[in-house]
Protein backbone atom coordinates (compact mmCIF):
# COMPACT_ATOMS: atom_id res chain seq x y z
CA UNK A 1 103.60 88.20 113.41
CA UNK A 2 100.75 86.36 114.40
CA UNK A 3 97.95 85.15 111.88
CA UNK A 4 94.58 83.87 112.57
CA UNK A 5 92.45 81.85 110.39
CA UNK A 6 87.99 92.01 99.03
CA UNK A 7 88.81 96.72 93.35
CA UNK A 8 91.47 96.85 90.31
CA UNK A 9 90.91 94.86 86.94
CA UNK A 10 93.55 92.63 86.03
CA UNK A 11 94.17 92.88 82.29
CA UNK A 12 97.25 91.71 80.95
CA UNK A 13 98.44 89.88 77.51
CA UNK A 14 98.23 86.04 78.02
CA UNK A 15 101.69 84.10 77.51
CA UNK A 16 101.43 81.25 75.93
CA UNK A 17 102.58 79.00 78.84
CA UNK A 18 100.27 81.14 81.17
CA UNK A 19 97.21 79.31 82.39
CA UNK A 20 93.64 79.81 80.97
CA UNK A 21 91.91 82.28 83.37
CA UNK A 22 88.71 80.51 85.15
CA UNK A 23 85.25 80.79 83.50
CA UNK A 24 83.03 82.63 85.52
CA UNK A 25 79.96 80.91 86.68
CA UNK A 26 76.56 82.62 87.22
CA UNK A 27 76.25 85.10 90.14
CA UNK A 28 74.89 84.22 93.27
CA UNK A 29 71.77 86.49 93.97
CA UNK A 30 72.86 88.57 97.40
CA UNK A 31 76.29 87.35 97.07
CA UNK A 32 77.58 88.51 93.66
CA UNK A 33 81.37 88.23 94.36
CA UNK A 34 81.41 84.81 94.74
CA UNK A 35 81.80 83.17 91.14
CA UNK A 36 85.17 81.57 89.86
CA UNK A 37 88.40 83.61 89.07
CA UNK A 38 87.72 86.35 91.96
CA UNK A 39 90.88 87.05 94.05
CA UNK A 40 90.67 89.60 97.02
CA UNK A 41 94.34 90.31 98.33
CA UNK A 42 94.66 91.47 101.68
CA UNK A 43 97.09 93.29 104.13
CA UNK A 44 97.33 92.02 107.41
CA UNK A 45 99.19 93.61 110.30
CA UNK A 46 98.93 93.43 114.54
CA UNK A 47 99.39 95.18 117.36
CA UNK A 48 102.39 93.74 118.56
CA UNK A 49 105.36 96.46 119.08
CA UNK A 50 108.00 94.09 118.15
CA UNK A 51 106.29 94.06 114.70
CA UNK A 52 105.77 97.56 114.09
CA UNK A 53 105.61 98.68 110.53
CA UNK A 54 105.26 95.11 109.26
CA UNK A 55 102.93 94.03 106.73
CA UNK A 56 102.35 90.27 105.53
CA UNK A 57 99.75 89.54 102.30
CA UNK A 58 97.67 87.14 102.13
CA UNK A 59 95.40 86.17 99.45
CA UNK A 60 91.98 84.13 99.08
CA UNK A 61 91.55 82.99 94.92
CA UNK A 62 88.29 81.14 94.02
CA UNK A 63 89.85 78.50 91.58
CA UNK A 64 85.81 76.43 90.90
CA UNK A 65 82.91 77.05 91.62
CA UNK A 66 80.13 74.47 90.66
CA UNK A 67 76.38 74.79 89.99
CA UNK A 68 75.33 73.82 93.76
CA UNK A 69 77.45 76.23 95.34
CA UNK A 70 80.51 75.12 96.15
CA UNK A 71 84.09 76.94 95.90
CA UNK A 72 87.38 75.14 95.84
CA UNK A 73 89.58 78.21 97.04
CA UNK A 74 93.42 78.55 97.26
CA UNK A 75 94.28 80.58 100.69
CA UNK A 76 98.21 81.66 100.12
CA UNK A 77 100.33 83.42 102.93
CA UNK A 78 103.97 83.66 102.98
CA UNK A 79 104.54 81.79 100.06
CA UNK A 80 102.36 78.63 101.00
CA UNK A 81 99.62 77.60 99.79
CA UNK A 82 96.32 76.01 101.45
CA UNK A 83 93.16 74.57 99.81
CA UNK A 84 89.99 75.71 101.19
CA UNK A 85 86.06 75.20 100.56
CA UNK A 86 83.59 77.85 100.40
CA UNK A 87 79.53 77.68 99.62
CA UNK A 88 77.39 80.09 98.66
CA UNK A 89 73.51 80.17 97.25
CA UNK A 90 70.74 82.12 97.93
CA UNK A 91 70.41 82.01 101.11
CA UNK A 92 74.27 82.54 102.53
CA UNK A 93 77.39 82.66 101.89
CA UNK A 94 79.91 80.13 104.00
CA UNK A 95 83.49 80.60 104.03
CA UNK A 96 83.50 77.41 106.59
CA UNK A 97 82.13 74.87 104.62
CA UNK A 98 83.00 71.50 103.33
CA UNK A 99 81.68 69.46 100.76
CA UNK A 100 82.11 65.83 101.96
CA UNK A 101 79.90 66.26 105.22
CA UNK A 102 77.72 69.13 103.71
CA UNK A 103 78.77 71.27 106.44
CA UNK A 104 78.00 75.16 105.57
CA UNK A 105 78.55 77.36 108.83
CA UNK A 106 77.25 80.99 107.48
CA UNK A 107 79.19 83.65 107.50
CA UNK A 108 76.48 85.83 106.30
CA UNK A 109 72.86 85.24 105.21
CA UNK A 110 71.08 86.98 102.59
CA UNK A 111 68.89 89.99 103.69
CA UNK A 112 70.78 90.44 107.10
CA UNK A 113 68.49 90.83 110.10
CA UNK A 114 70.34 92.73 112.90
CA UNK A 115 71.45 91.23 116.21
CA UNK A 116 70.43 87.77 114.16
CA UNK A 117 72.08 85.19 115.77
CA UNK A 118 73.66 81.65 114.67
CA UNK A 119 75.67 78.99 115.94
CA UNK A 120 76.92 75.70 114.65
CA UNK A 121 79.09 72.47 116.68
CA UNK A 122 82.06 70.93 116.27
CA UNK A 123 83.43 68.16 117.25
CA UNK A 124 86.94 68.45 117.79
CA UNK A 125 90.12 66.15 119.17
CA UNK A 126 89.30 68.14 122.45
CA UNK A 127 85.49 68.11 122.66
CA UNK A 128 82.71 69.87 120.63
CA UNK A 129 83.38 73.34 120.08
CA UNK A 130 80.50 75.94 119.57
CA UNK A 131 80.99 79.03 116.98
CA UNK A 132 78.54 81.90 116.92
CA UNK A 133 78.30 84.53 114.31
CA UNK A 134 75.53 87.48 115.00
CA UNK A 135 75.08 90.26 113.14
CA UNK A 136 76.19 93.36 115.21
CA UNK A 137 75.90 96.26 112.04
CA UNK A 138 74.02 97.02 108.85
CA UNK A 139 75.59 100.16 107.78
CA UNK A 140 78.86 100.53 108.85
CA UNK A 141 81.38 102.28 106.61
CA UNK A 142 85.08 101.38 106.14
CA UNK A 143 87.80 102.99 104.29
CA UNK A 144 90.73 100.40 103.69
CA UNK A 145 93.66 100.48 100.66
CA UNK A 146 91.35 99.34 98.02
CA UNK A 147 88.84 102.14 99.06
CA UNK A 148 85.48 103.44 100.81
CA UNK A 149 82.71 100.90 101.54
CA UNK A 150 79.67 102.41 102.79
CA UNK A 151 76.81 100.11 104.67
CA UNK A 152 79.13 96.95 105.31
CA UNK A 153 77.61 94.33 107.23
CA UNK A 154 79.50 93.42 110.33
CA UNK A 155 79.91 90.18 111.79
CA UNK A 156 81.13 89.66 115.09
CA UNK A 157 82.14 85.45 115.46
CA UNK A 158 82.95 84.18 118.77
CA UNK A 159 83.54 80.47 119.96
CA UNK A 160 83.24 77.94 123.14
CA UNK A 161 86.83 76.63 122.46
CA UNK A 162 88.56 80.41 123.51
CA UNK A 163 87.34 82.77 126.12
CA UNK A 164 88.87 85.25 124.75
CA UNK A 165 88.62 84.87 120.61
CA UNK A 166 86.64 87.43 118.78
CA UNK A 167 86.51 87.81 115.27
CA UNK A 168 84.57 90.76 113.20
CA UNK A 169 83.87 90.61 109.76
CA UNK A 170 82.62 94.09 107.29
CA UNK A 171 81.40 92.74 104.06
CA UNK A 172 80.01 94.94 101.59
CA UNK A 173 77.45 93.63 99.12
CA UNK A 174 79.77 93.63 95.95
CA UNK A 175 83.10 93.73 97.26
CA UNK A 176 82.67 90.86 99.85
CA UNK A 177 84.62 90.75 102.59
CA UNK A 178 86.85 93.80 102.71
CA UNK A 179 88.34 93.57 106.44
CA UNK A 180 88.44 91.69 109.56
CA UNK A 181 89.68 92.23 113.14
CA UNK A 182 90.31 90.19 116.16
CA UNK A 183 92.32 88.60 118.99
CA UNK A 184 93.00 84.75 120.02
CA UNK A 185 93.88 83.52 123.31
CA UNK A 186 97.07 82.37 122.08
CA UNK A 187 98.13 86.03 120.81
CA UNK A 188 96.36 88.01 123.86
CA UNK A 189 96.41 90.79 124.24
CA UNK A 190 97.55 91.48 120.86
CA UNK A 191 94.76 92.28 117.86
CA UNK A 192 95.01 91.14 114.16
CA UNK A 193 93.58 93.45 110.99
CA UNK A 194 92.88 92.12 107.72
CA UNK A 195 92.29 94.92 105.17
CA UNK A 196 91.30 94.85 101.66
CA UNK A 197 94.38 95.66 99.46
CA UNK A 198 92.74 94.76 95.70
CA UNK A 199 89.94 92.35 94.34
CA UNK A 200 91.17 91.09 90.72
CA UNK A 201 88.45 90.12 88.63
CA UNK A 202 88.25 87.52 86.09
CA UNK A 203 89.51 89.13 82.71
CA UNK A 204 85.97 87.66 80.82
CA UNK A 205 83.83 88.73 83.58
């Protein structure tokens, strides 16, 4: 199966060898679900006949989150593990970001205009490569495993570096980003879902 780089309560008895769970930090005004502890677990499947019926998890876990904004995020799928950074403050939320450079690509900005429109470069070991996000819904509604969400956002991402690659995002204002859908050039003609399966909250939020 091809892969292409959000509501249950966890409350359990802690084990004494079992990890401290995260202190939340503050909210984010306009993006409340990204604070520390929050884990959205997600069911992805394709199109592809030969995989029919076949279902791989994936999960995105915000381990920090410090008082500028930035997220230090384990991405695991199929048992491995990948660090990632994410930013948010009040005026977007980045799941493209990285600290060193101060790079923040949005994802979404607060109070979503629509047909807004916004691109960012990169260079890359073949030449810059242009992504563009643009805001293509403000009230669309999506029922996925972990539920209705009425009046998702939807983001539709394209870039320079694949005639072909399309990417769209529903986030819903609490939930965050509950499923995605697109295609690469590499996997063509074959389309990739991401849907929301549960979002496990801090136990102390």
């Amino acid at each position: 199966m091809a892969i292409f780089s959000i509501a249950i309560i966890s409350c359990k008895k802690k084990d004494k060898n079992e990890e401290p769970t995260p202190t939340p930090t503050p909210v984010v005004k306009d993006f409340s679900y990204i604070k520390a502890g929050v884990k959205w677990i997600y069911n992805t499947t394709d199109t592809d006949p030969n995989y029919a019926g076949i279902t791989i998890e994936q999960s995105y876990e915000i381990k920090t989150m410090d008082a500028d904004g930035w997220c230090t995020v384990d991405w695991v799928i199929s048992g491995h593990t990948q660090s990632l950074e994410w930013f948010a403050d009040v005026s977007m939320f980045s799941n493209m970001a990285n600290k060193a450079s101060q790079m923040k690509f949005p994802l979404i900005k607060a109070n979503p205009v629509l047909n807004d429109t916004y691109s960012m470069t990169f260079s890359t070991s073949t030449g810059n490569v242009t992504n563009s996000h643009k805001v293509v819904s403000l009230n669309e509604s999506v029922t996925v495993t972990a539920g209705t969400y009425n009046n998702c956002i939807k983001i539709h991402e394209t870039t320079s570096g694949d005639p072909v690659f399309y990417k769209d995002y529903w986030i819903d204002k609490t939930a965050g980003i509950v499923k995605t859908e697109g295609i690469t050039q590499e996997d063509y003609p074959v389309i990739i879902t991401e849907e929301l399966k549960t979002k496990i909250m801090p136990i102390n939020n």
